[in-house]
PDB file of C-alpha atoms in Angstrom:
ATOM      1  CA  UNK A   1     -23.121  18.227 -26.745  1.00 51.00           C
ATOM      2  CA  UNK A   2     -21.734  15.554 -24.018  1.00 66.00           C
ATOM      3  CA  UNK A   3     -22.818  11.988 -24.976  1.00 77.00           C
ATOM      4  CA  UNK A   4     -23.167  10.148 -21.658  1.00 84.00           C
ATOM      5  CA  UNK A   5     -24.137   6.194 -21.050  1.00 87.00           C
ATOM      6  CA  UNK A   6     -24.924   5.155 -17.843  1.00 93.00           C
ATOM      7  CA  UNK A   7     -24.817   1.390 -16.924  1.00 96.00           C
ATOM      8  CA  UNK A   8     -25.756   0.697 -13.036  1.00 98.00           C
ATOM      9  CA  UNK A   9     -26.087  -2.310 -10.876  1.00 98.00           C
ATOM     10  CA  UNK A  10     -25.214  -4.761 -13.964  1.00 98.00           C
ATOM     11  CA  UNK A  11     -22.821  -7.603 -14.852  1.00 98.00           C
ATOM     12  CA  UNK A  12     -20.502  -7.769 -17.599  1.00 98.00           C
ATOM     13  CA  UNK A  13     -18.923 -10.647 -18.621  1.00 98.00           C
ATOM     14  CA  UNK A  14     -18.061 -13.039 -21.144  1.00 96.00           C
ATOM     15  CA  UNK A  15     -16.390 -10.634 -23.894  1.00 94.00           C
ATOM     16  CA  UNK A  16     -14.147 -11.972 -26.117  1.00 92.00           C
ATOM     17  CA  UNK A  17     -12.391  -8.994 -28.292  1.00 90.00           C
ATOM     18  CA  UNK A  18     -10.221 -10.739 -31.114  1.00 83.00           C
ATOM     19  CA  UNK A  19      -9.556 -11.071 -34.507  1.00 71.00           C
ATOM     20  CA  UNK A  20      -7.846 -13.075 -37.064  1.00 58.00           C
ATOM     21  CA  UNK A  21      -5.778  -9.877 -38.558  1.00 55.00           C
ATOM     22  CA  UNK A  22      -1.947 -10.471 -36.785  1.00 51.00           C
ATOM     23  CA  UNK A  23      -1.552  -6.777 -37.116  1.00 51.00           C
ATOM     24  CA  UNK A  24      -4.531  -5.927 -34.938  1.00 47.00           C
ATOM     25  CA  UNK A  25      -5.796  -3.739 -37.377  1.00 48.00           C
ATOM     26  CA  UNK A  26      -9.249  -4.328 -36.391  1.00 52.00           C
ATOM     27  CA  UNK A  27     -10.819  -2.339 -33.891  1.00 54.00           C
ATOM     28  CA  UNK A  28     -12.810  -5.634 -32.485  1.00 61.00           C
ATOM     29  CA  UNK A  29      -8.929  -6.951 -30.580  1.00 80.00           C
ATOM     30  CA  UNK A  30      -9.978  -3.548 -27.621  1.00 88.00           C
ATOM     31  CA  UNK A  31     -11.975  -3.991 -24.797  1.00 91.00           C
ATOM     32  CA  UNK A  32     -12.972  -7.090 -23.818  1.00 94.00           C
ATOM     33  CA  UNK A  33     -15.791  -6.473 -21.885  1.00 95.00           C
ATOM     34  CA  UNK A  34     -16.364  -2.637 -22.872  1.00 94.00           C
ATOM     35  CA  UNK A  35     -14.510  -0.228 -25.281  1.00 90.00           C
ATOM     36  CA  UNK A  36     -15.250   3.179 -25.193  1.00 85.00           C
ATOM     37  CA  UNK A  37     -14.520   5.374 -28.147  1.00 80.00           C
ATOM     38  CA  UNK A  38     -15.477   8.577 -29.636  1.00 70.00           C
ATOM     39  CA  UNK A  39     -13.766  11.421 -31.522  1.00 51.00           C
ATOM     40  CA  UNK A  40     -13.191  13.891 -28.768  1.00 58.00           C
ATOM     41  CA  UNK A  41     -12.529  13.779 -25.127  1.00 51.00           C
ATOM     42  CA  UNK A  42     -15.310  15.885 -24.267  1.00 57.00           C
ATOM     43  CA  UNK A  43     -17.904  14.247 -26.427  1.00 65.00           C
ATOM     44  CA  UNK A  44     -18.562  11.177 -24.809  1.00 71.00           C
ATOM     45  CA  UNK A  45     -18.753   9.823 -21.235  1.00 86.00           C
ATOM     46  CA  UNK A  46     -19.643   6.296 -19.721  1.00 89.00           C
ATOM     47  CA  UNK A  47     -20.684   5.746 -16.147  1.00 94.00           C
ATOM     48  CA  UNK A  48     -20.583   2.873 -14.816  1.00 97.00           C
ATOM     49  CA  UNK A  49     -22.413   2.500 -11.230  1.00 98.00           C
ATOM     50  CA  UNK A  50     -22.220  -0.603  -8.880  1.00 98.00           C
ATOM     51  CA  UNK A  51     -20.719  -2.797 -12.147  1.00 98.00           C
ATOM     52  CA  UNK A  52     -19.232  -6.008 -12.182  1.00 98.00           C
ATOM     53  CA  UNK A  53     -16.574  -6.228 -15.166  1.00 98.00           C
ATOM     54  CA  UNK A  54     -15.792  -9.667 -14.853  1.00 98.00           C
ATOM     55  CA  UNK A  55     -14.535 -12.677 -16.931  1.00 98.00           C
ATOM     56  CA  UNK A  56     -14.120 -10.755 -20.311  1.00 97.00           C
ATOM     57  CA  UNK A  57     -10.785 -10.996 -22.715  1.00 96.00           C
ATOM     58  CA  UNK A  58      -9.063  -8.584 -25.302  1.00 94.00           C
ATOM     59  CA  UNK A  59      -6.132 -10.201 -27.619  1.00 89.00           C
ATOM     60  CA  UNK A  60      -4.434  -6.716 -27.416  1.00 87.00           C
ATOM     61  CA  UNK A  61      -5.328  -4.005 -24.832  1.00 90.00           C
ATOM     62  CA  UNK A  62      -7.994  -3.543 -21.797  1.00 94.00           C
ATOM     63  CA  UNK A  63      -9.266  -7.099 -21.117  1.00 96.00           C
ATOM     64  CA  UNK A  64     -12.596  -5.550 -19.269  1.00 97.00           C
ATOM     65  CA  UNK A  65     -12.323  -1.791 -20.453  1.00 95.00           C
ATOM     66  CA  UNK A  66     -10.943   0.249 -23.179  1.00 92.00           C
ATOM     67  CA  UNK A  67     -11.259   3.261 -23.107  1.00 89.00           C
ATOM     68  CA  UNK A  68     -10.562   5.637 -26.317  1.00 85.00           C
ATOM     69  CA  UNK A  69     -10.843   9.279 -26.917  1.00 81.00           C
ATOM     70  CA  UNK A  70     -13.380   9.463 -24.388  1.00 85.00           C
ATOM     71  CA  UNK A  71     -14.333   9.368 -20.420  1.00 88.00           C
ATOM     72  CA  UNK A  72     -14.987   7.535 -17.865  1.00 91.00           C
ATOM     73  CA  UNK A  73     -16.466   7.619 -14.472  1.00 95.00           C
ATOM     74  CA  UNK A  74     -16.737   4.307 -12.820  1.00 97.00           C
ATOM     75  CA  UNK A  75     -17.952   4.231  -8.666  1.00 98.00           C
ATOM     76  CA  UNK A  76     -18.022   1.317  -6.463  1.00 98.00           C
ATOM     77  CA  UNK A  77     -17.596  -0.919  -9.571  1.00 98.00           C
ATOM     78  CA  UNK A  78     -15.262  -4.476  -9.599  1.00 98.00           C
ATOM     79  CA  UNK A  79     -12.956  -5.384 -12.404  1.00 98.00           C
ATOM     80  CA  UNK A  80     -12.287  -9.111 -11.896  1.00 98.00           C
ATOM     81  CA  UNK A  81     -10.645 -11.394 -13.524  1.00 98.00           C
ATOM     82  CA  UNK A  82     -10.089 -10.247 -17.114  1.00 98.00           C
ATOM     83  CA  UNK A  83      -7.350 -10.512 -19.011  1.00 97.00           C
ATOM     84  CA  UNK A  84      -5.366  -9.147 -22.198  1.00 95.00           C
ATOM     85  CA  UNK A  85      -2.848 -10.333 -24.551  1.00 92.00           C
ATOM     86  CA  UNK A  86      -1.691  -7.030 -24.479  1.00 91.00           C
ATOM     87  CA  UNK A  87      -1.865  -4.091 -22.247  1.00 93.00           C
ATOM     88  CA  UNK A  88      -4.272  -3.477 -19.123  1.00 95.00           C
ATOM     89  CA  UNK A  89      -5.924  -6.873 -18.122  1.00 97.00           C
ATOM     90  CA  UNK A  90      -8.403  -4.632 -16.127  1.00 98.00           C
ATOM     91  CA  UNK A  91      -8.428  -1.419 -17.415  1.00 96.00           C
ATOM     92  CA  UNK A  92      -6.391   0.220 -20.400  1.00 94.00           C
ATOM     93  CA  UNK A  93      -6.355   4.362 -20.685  1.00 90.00           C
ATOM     94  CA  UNK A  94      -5.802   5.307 -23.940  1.00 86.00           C
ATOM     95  CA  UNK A  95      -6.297   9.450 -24.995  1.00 81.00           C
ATOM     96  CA  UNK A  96      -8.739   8.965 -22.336  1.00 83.00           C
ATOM     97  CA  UNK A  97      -9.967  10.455 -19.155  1.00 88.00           C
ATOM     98  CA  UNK A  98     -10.408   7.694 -16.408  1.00 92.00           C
ATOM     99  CA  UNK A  99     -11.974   8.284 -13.240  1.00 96.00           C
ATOM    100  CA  UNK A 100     -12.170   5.639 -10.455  1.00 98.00           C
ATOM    101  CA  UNK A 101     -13.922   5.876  -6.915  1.00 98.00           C
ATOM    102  CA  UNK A 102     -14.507   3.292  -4.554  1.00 98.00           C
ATOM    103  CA  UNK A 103     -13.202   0.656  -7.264  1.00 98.00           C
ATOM    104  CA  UNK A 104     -12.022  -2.954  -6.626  1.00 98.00           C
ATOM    105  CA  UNK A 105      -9.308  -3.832  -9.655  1.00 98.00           C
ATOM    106  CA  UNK A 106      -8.540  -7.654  -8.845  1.00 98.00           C
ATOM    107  CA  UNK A 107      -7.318 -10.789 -10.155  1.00 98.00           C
ATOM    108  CA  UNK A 108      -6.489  -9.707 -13.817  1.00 98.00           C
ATOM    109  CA  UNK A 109      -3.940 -10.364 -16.142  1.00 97.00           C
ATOM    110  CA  UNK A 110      -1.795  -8.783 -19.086  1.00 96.00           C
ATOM    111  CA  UNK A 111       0.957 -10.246 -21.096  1.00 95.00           C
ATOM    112  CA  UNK A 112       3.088  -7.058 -21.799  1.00 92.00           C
ATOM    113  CA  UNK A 113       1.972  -4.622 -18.655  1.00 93.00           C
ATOM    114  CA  UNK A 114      -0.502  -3.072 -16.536  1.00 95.00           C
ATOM    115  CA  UNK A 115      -1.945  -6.300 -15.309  1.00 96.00           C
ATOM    116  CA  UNK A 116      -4.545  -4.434 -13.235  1.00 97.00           C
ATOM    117  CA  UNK A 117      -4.588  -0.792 -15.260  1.00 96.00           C
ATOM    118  CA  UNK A 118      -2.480   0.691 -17.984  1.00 94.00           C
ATOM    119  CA  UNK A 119      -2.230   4.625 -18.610  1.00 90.00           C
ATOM    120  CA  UNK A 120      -0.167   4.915 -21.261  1.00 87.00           C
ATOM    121  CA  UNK A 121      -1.712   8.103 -22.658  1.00 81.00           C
ATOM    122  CA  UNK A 122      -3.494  10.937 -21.075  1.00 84.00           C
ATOM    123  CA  UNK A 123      -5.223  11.114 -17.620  1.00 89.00           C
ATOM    124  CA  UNK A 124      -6.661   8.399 -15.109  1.00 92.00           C
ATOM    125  CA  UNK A 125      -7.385   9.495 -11.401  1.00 96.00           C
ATOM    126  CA  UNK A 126      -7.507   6.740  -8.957  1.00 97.00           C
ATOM    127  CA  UNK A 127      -9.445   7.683  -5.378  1.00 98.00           C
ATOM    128  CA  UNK A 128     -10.445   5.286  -2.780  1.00 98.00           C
ATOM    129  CA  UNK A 129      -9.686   1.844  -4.601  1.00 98.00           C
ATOM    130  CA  UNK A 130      -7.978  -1.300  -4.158  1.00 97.00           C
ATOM    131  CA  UNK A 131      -5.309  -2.959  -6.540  1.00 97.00           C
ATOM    132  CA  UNK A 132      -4.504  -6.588  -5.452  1.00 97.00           C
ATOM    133  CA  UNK A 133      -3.752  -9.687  -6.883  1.00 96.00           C
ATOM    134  CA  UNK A 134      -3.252  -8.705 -10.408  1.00 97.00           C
ATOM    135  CA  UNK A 135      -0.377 -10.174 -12.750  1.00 97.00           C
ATOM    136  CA  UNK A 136       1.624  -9.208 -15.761  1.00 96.00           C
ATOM    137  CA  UNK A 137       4.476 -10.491 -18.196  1.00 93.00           C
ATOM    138  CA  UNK A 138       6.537  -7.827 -17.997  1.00 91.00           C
ATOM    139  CA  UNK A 139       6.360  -4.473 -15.655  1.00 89.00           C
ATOM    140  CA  UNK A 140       3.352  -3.017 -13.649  1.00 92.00           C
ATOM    141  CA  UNK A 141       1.347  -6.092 -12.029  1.00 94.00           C
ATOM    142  CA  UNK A 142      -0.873  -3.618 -10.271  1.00 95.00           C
ATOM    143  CA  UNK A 143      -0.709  -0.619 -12.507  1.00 95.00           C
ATOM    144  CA  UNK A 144       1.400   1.025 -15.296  1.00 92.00           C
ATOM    145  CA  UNK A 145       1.071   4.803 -14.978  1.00 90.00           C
ATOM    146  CA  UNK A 146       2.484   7.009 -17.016  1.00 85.00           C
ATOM    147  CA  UNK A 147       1.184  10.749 -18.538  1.00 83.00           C
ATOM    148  CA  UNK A 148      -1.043  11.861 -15.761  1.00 87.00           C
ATOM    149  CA  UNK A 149      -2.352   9.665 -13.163  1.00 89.00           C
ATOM    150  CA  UNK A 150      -3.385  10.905  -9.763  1.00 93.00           C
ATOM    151  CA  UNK A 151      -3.758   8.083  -6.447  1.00 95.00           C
ATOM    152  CA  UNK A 152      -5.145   8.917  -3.709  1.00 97.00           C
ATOM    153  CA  UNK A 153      -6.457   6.616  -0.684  1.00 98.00           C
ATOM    154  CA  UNK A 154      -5.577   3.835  -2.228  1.00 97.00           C
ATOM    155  CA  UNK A 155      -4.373   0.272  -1.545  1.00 97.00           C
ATOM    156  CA  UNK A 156      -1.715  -1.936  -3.461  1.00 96.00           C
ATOM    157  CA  UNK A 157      -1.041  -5.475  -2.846  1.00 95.00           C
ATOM    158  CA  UNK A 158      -0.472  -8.835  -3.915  1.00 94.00           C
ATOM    159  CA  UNK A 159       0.511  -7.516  -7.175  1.00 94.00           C
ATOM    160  CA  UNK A 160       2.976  -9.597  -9.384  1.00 93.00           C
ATOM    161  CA  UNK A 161       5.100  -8.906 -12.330  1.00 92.00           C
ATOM    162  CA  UNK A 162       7.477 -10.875 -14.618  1.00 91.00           C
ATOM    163  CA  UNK A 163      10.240  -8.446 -15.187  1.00 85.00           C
ATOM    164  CA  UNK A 164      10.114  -4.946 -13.136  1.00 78.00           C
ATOM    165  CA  UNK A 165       7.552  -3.318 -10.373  1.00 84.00           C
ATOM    166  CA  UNK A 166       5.237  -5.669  -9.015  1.00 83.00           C
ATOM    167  CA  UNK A 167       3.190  -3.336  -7.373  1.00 85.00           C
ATOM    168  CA  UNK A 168       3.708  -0.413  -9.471  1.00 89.00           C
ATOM    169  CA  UNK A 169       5.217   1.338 -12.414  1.00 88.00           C
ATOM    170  CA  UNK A 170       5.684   4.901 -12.584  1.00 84.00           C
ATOM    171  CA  UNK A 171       6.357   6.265 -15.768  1.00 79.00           C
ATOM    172  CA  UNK A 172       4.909   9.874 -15.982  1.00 71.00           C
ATOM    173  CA  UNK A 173       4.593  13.228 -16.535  1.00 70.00           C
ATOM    174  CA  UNK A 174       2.790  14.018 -13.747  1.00 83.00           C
ATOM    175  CA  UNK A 175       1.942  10.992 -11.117  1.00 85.00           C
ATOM    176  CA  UNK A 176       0.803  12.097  -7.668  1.00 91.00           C
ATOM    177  CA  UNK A 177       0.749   9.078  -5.279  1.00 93.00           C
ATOM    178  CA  UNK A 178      -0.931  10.526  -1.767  1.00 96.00           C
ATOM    179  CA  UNK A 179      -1.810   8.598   1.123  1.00 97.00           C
ATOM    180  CA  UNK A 180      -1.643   5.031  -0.520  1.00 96.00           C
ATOM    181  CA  UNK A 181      -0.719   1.613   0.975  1.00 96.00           C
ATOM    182  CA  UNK A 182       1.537  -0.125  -1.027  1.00 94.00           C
ATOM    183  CA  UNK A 183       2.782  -3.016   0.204  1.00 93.00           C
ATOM    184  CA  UNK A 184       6.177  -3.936  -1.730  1.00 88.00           C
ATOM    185  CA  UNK A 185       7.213  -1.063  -4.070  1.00 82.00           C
ATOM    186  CA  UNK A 186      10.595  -0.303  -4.015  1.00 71.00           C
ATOM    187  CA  UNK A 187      11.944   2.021  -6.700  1.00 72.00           C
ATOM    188  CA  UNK A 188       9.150   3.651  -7.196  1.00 83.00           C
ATOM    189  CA  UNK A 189       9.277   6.754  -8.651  1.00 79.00           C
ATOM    190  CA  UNK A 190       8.119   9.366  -6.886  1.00 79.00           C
ATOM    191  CA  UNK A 191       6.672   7.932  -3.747  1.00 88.00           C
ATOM    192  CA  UNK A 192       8.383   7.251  -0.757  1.00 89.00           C
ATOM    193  CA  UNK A 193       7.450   5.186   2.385  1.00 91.00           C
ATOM    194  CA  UNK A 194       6.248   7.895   5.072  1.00 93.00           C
ATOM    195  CA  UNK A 195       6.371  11.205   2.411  1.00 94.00           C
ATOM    196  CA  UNK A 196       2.620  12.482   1.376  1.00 95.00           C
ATOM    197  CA  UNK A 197       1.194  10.410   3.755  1.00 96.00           C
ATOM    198  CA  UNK A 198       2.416   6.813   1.650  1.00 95.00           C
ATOM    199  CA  UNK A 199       2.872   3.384   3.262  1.00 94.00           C
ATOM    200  CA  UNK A 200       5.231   2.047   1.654  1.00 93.00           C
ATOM    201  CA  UNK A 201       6.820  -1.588   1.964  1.00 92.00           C
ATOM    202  CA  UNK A 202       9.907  -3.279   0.078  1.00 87.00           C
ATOM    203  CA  UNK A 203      10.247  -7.050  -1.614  1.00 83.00           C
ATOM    204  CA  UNK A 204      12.493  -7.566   1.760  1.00 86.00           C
ATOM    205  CA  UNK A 205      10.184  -5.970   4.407  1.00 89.00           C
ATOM    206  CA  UNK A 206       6.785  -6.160   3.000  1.00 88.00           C
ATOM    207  CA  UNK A 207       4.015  -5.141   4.726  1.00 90.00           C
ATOM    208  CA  UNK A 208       0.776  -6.729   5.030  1.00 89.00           C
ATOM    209  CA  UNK A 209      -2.468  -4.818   4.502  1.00 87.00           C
ATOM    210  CA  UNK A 210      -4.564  -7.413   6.802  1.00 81.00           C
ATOM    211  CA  UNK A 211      -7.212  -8.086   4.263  1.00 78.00           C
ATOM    212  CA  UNK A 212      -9.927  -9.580   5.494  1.00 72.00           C
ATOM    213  CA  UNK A 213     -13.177 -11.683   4.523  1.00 65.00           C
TER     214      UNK A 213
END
């Protein structure tokens, strides 16, 4: 049978995933703020309702979530301000199943990529949300996607990366990018300014999304 958590209309913050193995053997260097993990896809699910996943740090992947082997659903939940010395300062996706709806994915950080999500494995579906102002060493300040990943309604801005992509790498399988703002992302593959309903901007002509307060 399904295994399903719900948390709803709560804070997390303050996680500090690490450990003194170098080889990150340990399964205690995931998930800063949450790592979810079970044996099957199917078997377990987390929810996460009107959350606040801020503040929290992994030394390797998913400085606010991990998620392993399992699913999750998160809706009109912020991931702020986390970071990883790894992969996925917001989010990492990892033989997992992400959903996001209505999700804010801000202000985090990752040394190697991903600084706002990492997909590296398996399926994450993105609907609704807003990327912006997330960081990483290498590729993929907004989001890494490879595998599967699915965007739809989305925004992407203010995104920054060391190396390659600011906005956003694409790296997959199967990536569908549909009627997203993205406001620098040139090279992309697979989306193109004006095709499937994309905004689409370059590092010479950005385009603002006229956030406001």
């Amino acid at each position: 049978p399904e295994k399903t958590t719900i948390l709803d209309s709560v804070t997390i913050t303050g996680g500090n995933a690490n450990c003194d193995d170098p080889y990150w053997v340990c399964a205690g260097v995931y998930g800063g703020g949450i790592f979810v993990e079970d044996t099957s896809p199917e078997d377990g699910i987390l929810v996460l309702k009107n959350v606040n996943v801020t503040e929290n740090y992994s030394e390797s992947s998913g400085g606010g979530i991990c998620v392993a082997k399992s699913q999750l659903y998160a809706i009109n939940t912020t991931i702020d301000s986390n970071s990883s010395g790894g992969k996925g300062g917001g989010i990492h996706n990892w033989a997992g199943d992400t959903i996001l709806v209505n999700c804010v994915i801000a202000n985090n950080s990752a040394v190697f990529s991903g600084g706002g999500i990492s997909n590296p494995f398996d399926t994450i579906r993105i609907y609704n949300s807003t990327i912006v102002n997330n960081t990483t060493g290498r590729y993929g300040g907004g989001a890494y996607l490879s595998d599967v990943a699915l965007v739809y309604n989305s925004i992407f801005a203010d995104n920054t990366a060391a190396e390659l992509h600011p906005t956003l790498y694409i790296f997959g399988y199967e990536v569908v990018v549909r009627n997203t703002f993205i406001d620098e992302g040139e090279n992309i593959h697979g989306v193109t300014h004006g095709v499937d309903g994309n905004i689409v901007g370059t590092p010479s002509t950005p385009i603002d999304p006229y956030f406001t307060d």
